[in-house]
XYZ file of C-alpha atoms in Angstrom:
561
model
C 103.487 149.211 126.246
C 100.383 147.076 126.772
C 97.957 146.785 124.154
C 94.453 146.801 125.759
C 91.923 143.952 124.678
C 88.030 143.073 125.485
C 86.079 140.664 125.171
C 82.912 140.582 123.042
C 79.620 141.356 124.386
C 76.863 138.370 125.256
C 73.829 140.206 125.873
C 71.693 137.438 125.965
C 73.708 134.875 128.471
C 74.329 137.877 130.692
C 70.529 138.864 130.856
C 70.161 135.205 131.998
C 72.901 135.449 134.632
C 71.081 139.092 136.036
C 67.503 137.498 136.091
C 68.228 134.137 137.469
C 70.746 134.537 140.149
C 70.284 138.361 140.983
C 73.308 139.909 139.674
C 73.896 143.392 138.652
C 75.028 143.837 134.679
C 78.426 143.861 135.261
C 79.146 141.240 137.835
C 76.923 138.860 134.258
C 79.202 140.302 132.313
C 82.269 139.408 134.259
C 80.963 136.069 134.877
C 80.516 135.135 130.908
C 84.061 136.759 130.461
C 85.432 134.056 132.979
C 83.151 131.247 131.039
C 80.539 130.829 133.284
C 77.906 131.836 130.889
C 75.386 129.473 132.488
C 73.315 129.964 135.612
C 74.868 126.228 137.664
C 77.715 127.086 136.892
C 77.957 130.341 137.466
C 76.465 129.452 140.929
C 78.638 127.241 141.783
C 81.543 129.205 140.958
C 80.419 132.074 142.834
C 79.189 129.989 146.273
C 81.877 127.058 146.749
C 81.283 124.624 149.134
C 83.153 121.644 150.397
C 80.635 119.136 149.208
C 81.692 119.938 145.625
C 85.000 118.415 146.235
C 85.283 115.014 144.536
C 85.425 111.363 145.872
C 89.129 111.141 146.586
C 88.687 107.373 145.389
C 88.475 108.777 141.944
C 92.056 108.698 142.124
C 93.405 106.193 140.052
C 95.067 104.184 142.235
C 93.528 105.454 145.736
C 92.545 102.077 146.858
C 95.566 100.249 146.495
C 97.906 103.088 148.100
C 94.748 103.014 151.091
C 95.267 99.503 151.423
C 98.997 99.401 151.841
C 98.503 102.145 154.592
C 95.709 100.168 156.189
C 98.447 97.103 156.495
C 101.205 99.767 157.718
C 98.976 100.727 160.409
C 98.048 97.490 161.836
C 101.632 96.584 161.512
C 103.344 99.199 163.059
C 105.890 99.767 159.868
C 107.966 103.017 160.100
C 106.336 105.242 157.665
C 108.494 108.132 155.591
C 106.737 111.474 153.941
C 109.349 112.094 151.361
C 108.472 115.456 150.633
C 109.850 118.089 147.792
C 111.564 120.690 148.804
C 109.482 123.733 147.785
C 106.127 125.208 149.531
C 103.989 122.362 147.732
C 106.698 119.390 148.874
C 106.910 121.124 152.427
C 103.011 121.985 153.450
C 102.127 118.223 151.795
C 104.448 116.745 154.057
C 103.627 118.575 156.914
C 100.266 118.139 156.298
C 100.382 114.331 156.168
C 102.585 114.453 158.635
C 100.131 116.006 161.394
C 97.114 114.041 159.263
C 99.279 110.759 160.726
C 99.563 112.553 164.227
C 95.548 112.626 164.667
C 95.538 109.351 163.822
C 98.015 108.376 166.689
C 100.074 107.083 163.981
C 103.693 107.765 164.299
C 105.728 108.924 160.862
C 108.921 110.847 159.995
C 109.953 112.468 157.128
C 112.494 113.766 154.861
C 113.408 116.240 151.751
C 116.381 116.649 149.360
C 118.504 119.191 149.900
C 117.864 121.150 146.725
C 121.620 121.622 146.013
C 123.211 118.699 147.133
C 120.371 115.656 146.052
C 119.018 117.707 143.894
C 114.270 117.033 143.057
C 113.039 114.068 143.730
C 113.846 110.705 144.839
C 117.250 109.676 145.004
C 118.973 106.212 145.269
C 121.325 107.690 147.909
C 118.917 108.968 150.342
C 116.855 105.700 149.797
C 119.674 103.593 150.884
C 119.721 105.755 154.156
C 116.202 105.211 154.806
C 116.356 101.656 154.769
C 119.408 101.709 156.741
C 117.401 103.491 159.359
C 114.408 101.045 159.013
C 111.997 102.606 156.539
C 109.376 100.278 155.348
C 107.153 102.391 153.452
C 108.065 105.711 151.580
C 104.947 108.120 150.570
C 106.143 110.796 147.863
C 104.864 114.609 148.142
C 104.967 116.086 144.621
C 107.468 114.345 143.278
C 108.531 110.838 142.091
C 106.468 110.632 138.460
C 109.265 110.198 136.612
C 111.185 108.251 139.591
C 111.183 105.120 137.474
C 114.873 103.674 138.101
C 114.660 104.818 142.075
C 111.404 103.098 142.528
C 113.323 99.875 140.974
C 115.954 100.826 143.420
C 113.162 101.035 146.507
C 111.951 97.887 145.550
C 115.472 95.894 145.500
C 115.559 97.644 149.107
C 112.649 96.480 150.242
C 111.354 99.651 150.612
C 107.528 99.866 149.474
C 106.609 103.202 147.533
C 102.993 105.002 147.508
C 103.847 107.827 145.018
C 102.052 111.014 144.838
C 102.355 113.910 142.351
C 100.516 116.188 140.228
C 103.599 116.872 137.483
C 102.933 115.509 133.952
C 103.435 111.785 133.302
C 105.999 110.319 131.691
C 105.380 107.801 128.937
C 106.379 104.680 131.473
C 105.376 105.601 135.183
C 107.484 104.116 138.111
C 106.836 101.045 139.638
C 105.439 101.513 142.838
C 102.456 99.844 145.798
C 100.833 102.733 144.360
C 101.066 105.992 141.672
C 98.557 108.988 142.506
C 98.370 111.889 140.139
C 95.030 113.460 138.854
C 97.464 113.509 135.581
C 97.858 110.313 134.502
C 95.930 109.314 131.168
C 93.589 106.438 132.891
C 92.932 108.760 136.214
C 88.896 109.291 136.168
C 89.623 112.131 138.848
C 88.179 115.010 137.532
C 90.530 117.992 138.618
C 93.442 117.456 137.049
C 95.226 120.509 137.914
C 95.189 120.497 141.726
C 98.799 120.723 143.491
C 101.215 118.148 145.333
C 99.806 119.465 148.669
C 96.230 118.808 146.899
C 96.893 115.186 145.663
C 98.495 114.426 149.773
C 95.288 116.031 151.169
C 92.466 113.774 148.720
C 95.334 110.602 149.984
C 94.410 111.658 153.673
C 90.835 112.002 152.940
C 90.298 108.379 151.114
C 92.230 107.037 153.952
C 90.129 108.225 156.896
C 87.520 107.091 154.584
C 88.845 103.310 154.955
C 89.681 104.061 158.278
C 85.934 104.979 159.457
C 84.339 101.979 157.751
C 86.511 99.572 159.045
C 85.604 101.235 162.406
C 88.889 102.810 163.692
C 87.559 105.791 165.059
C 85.440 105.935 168.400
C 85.459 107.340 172.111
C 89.195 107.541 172.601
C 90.241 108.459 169.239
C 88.441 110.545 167.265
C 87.929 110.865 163.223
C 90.358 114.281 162.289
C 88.542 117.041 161.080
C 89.704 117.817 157.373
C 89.116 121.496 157.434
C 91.517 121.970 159.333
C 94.453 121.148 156.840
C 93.115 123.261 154.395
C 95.303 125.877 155.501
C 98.098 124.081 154.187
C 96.309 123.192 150.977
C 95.902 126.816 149.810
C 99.396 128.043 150.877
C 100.371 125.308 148.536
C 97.933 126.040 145.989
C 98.749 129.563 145.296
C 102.042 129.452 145.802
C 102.887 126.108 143.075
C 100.378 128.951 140.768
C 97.849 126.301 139.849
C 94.173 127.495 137.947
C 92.057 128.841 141.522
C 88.992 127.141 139.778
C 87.146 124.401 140.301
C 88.420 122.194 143.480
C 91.002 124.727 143.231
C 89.095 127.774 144.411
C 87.133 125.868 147.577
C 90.479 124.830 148.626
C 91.732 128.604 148.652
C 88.774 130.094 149.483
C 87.678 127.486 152.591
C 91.739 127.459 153.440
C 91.811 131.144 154.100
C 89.258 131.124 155.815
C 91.078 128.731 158.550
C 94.673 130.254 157.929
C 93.038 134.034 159.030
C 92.175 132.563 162.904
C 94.306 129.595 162.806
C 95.717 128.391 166.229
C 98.902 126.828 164.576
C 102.061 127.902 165.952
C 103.162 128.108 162.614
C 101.389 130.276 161.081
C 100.571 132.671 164.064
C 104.481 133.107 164.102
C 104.484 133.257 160.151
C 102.042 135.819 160.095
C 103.757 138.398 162.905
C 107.465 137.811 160.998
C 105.269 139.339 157.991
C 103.173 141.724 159.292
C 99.962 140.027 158.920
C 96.850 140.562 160.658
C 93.482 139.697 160.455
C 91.813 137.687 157.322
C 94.653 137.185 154.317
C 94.352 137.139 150.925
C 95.807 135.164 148.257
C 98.914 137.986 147.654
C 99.565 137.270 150.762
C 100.086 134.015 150.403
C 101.967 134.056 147.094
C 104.129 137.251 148.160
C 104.636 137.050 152.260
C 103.928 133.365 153.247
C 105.005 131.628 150.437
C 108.051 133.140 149.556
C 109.460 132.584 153.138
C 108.775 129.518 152.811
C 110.245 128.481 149.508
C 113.055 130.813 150.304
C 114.581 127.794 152.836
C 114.357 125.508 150.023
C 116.030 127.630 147.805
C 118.717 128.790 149.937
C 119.359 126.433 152.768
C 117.734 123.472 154.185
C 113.450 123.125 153.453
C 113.178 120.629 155.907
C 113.040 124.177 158.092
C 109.853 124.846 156.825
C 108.503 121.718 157.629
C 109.705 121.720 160.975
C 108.060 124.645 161.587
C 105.057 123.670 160.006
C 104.648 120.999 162.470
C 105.994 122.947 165.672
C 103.270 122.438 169.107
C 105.968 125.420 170.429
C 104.835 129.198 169.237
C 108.330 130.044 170.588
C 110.151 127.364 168.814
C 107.702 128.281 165.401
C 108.946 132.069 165.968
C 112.169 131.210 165.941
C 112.018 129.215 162.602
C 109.977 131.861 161.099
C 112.689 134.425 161.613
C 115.583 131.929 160.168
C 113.162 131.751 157.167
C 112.857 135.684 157.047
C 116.599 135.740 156.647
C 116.859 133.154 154.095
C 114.132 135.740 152.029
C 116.448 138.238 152.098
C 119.343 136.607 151.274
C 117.257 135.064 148.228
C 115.937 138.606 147.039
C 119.878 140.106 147.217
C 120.689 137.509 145.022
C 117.597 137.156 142.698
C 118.046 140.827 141.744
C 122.018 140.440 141.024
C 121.416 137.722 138.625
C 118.410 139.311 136.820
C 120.844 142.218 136.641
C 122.978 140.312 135.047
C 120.577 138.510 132.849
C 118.958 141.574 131.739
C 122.213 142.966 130.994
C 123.328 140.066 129.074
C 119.753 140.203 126.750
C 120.042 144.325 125.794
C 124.048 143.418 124.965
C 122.855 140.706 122.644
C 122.066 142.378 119.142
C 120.107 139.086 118.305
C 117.829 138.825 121.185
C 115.069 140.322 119.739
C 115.075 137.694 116.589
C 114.594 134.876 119.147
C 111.325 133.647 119.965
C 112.778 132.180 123.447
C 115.567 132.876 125.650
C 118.465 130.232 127.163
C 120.423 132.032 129.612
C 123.353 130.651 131.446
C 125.845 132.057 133.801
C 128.101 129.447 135.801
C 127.876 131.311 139.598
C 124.061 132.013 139.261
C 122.539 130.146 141.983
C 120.328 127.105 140.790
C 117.732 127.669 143.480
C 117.003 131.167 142.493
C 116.797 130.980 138.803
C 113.340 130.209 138.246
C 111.664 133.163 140.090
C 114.777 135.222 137.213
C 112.955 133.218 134.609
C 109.605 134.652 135.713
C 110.700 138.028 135.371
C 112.500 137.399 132.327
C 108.771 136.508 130.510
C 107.126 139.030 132.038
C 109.718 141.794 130.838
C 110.239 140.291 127.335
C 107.163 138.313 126.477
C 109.204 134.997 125.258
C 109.502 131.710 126.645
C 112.874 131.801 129.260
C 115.052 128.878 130.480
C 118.214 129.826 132.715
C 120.822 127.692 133.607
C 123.670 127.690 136.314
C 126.165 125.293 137.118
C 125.584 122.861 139.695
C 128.475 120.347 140.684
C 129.992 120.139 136.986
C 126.186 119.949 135.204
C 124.186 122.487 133.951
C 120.826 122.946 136.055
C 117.979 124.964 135.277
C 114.569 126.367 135.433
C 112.217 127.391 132.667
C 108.942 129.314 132.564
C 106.614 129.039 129.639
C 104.940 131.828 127.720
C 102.035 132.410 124.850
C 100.697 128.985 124.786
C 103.699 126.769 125.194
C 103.733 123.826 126.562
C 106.922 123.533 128.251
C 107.599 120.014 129.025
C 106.724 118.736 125.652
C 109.001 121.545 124.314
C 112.159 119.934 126.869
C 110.986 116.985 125.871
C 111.148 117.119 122.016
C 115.016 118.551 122.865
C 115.713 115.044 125.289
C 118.429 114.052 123.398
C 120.763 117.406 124.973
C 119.347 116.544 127.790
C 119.984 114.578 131.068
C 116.686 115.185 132.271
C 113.403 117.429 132.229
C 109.561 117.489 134.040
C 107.719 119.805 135.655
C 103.982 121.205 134.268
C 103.232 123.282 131.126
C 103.834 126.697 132.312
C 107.244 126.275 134.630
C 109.482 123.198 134.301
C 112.856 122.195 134.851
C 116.172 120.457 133.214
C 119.609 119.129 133.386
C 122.270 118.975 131.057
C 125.857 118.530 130.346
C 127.693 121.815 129.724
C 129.060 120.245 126.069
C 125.272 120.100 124.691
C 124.421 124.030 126.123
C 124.593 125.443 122.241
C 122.846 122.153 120.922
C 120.190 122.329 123.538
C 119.540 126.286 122.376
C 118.829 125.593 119.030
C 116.728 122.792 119.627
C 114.575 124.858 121.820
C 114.603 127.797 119.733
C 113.298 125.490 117.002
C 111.000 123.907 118.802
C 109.424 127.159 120.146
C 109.390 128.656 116.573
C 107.573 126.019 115.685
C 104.907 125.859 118.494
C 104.180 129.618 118.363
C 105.149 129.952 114.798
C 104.286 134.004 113.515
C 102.222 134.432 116.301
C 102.118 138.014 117.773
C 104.109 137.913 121.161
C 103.281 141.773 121.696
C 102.020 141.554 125.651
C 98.448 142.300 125.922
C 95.917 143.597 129.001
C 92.649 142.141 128.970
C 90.016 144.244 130.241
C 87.225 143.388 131.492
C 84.810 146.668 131.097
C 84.637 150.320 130.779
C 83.347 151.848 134.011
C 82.541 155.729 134.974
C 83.944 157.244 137.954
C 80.249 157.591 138.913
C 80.367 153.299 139.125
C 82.875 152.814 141.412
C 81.874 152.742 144.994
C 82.231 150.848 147.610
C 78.510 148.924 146.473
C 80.888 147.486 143.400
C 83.435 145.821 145.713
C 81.105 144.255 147.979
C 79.756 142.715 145.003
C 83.297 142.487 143.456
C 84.324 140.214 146.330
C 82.102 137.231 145.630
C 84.704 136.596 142.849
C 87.792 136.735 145.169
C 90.090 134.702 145.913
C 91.826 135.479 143.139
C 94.578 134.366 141.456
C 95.994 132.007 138.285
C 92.939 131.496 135.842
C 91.041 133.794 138.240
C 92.437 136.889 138.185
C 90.994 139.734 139.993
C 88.806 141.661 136.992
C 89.831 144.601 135.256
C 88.714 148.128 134.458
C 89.220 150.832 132.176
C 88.838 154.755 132.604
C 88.975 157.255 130.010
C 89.939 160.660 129.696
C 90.492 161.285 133.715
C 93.074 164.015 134.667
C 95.521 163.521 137.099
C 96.175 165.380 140.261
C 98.121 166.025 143.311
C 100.956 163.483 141.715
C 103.771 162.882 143.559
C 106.112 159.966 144.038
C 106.157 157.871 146.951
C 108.589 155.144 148.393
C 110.791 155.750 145.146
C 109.080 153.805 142.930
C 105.569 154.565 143.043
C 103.426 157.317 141.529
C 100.591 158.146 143.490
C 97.391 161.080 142.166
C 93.687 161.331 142.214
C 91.938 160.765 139.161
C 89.239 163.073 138.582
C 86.586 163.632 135.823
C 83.240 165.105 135.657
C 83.600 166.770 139.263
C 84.342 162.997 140.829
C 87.323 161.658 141.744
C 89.329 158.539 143.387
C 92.472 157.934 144.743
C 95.414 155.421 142.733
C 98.490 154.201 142.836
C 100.562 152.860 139.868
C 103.089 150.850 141.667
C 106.855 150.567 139.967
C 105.717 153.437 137.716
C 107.494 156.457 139.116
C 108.836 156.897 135.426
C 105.483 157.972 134.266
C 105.435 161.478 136.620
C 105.982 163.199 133.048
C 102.524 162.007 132.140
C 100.361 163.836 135.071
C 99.915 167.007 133.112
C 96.728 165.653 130.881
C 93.857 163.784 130.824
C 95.058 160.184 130.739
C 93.537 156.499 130.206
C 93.855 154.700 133.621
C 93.623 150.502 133.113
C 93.028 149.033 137.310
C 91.778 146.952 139.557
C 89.235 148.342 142.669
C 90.911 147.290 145.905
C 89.707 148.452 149.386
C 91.867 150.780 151.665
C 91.231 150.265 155.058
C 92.775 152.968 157.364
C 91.859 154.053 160.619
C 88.308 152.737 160.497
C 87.464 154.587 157.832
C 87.292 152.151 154.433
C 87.956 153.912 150.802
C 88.578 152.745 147.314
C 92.213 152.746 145.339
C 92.527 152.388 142.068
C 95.397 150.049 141.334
């Protein structure tokens, strides 16, 4: 069970909010609960705009990876997007790749198969490159910590423009050029943008160069960079990065073009789905994305970037429904291993002692652990790494929880390991199966000491107290100026007290649907997964939700969720 939490009251900085930019009282107080307690920023927040995003020369970097592209150009040198293989890698590629095609600029790509190559670069698939005549190699979030296969590029000849947005290792690879908002001495102030972000301000600096030094004109014209935003906020809800800042114009412009976009792609991405009309970010991180990362996971991504760059709507169909079965085969086996995982935890009579979790099976599939890890935290509240066995090593996924930073966690336990990277909240790691029990107790000690005696209980912060009389359809119109929502923008919630259920029943197994009703009002909900609760329906119960919109018929209506 949830304990509920709220945040104190700022009467004065929400009084400030309501006069200057019109708001009602809640919407201020919502606003100051998100930290944007003054009137700019608030503002700005609330009515993002493309000419917020930053000078893509920011970018530590930018100018010398422009200039080497400027010279590839004029040169004709066969140009590789070397692309990671989840929906960040894939959309980033794909988007440079058609980025290159406005241009007139011919390029090709390629990315790892997950199980055989494993992330990243690789000296392997390097030496095929050049033996196919690559000249210049441009990363797609990965190749920050690539610092013996950029020495192994170089002694190829091959010349490296590296892009990422992981954390930095102490020594960065040698390359023409290393792009990532996170290095230490990168001015670029939005340090948490994704892969597909980083490839996007790389195109943007470059048709930058490109305009000044007069490239564009009658017979080729300068590409239109709304138009890739599409790709940039698949990739930026699905890799779960902060929707503030840069963040939420990128998500909030990019839907806006992925609703009536014209790509093949995404037309036939949206009918294998279901989709129609303007999306949302769940349906980005739970429809789109998931298909997506489920070729990645399961089979070949380069799929998804070949349909990501399909002219042909029947070719893109096609692709989207190989991508449709890869999903399902991922979910079958997602569920048997956290079966097996949970099962594994409630046998363990010392689980509960632990303040983090190191799970390994050998047959649990490497490219399906991580989404286990996720519901692993969610379920127990404690930091979760799982490990399978891939090829005679020990590969894994972790996902962070209550504060901890992950990769300096796998990092204070390098000497079990082969190697580790990845961001704060989800990361991953190799070992050798000899240093498994040496690696858990390093972790466990490290995470003891990170979170020390801190309480782990899970906790639901709400965001206000409402009546029934408050909720109409007035409050989501004005709730929706907040949207899209998402990691460090979650949608806001509510509390209700004392409302008594009725007309309960269960519906599609899991879910418990009523109307809540108090002082002669009432509204429909749905408490989805929570069939278990049926027993509770006889009294007057506390309801914690979100407002959503049910459209049906023509007719529109609120849900409590």
């Amino acid at each position: 069970m949830k304990e509920w939490t709220f945040k104190p009251l700022f009467p004065d900085k929400q009084k400030q909010l309501e006069q200057q930019l019109k708001l009602s009282p809640l919407m201020a107080r919502l606003l100051v609960n998100r930290g944007y307690d003054e009137p700019d920023r608030a503002r700005t927040f609330l009515f993002p705009s493309l000419k917020d995003i930053p000078n893509p020369c920011l970018m530590r970097d930018m100018d010398k990876a422009v200039s080497r592209l400027v010279s590839a150009i004029a040169k004709k040198e066969k140009i590789i997007i070397y692309g990671d293989y989840d929906v960040d890698g894939t959309s980033g590629t794909s988007l440079l790749i058609l980025f290159f095609r406005a241009l007139e600029v011919p390029v090709d790509f390629y990315v790892p198969n997950r199980l055989r190559e494993g992330y990243s670069l690789n000296p392997e698939a390097l030496k095929k490159l050049k033996s196919e005549g690559a000249q210049l190699i441009i990363t797609v979030d990965n190749g920050i910590s690539a610092v013996y296969e950029a020495e192994v590029a170089r002694e190829l000849g091959i010349d490296l423009i590296i892009t990422d947005h992981h954390e930095c290792p102490e020594v960065l690879p040698k390359a023409s050029a290393v792009i990532n908002p996170q290095r230490p001495d990168c001015p670029y102030p939005a340090k948490e943008i994704c892969g597909t972000g980083v490839a996007f301000n790389l195109a943007l600096g470059l048709r930058q160069r490109l305009r000044d030094d007069g490239y564009f004109g009658e017979t080729r014209l300068e590409p239109n960079m709304r138009q890739f935003l599409d790709f940039v906020s698949l990739a930026t809800v699905a890799d779960v990065v902060p929707l503030v800042g840069i963040n939420r114009i990128f998500v909030k412009i990019g839907l806006e073009e992925l609703s009536r976009s014209t790509r093949p792609a995404f037309i036939a991405l949206k009918e294998a789905c279901g989709l129609e009309g303007a999306l949302t970010t769940t349906d980005l991180g739970f429809r789109l994305g998931p298909r997506v990362n489920a070729c990645g996971r399961i089979s070949d991504a380069s799929m998804g970037v070949r349909l990501f760059v399909s002219r042909d709507l029947s070719e893109a169909r096609s692709l989207a429904q190989e991508l449709n079965a890869a999903n399902q085969q991922r979910q079958n086996v997602e569920k048997d291993i956290l079966k097996e995982a949970v099962d594994m935890l409630e046998a363990d009579k010392e689980a509960s002692n632990r303040m983090g979790h190191v799970l390994y099976r050998e047959n649990w599939h490497p490219g399906v652990i991580g989404i286990v890890a996720s519901r692993l935290v969610e379920k127990y509240s404690r930091p979760v790494v799982i490990l399978g066995n891939d090829g005679g090593v020990l590969k894994g996924s972790a996902r962070s929880y209550g504060g901890l930073n992950l990769v300096e966690a796998l990092r204070a336990c390098s000497e079990h390991l082969i190697k580790c990277g990845g961001h704060k909240a989800a990361a991953g790691l190799t070992l050798e199966a000899q240093k498994l029990d040496a690696f858990r107790e390093a972790f466990e000690k490290k995470v003891r000491k990170e979170i020390g005696d801190k309480d782990l209980r899970p906790r639901l912060p709400v965001d206000a107290e409402l009546s029934l009389a408050e909720i109409n359809l007035a409050l989501l119109d004005e709730l929706s100026l907040l949207e899209p929502h998402g990691q460090g923008n979650p949608a806001p919630l509510f509390c209700l007290r004392g409302v008594q259920p009725r007309f309960h029943r269960i519906v599609g197994e899991k879910h418990l649907k009523f109307t809540a009703t108090r002082e002669k009002r009432d509204v429909n909900a749905i408490a989805f997964g929570q069939a278990s609760r049926l027993n509770l329906m006889n009294h007057p119960i506390d309801l914690a939700f979100a407002c959503e919109l049910n459209e049906f018929k023509g007719t529109s209506s609120i849900v409590l969720n």
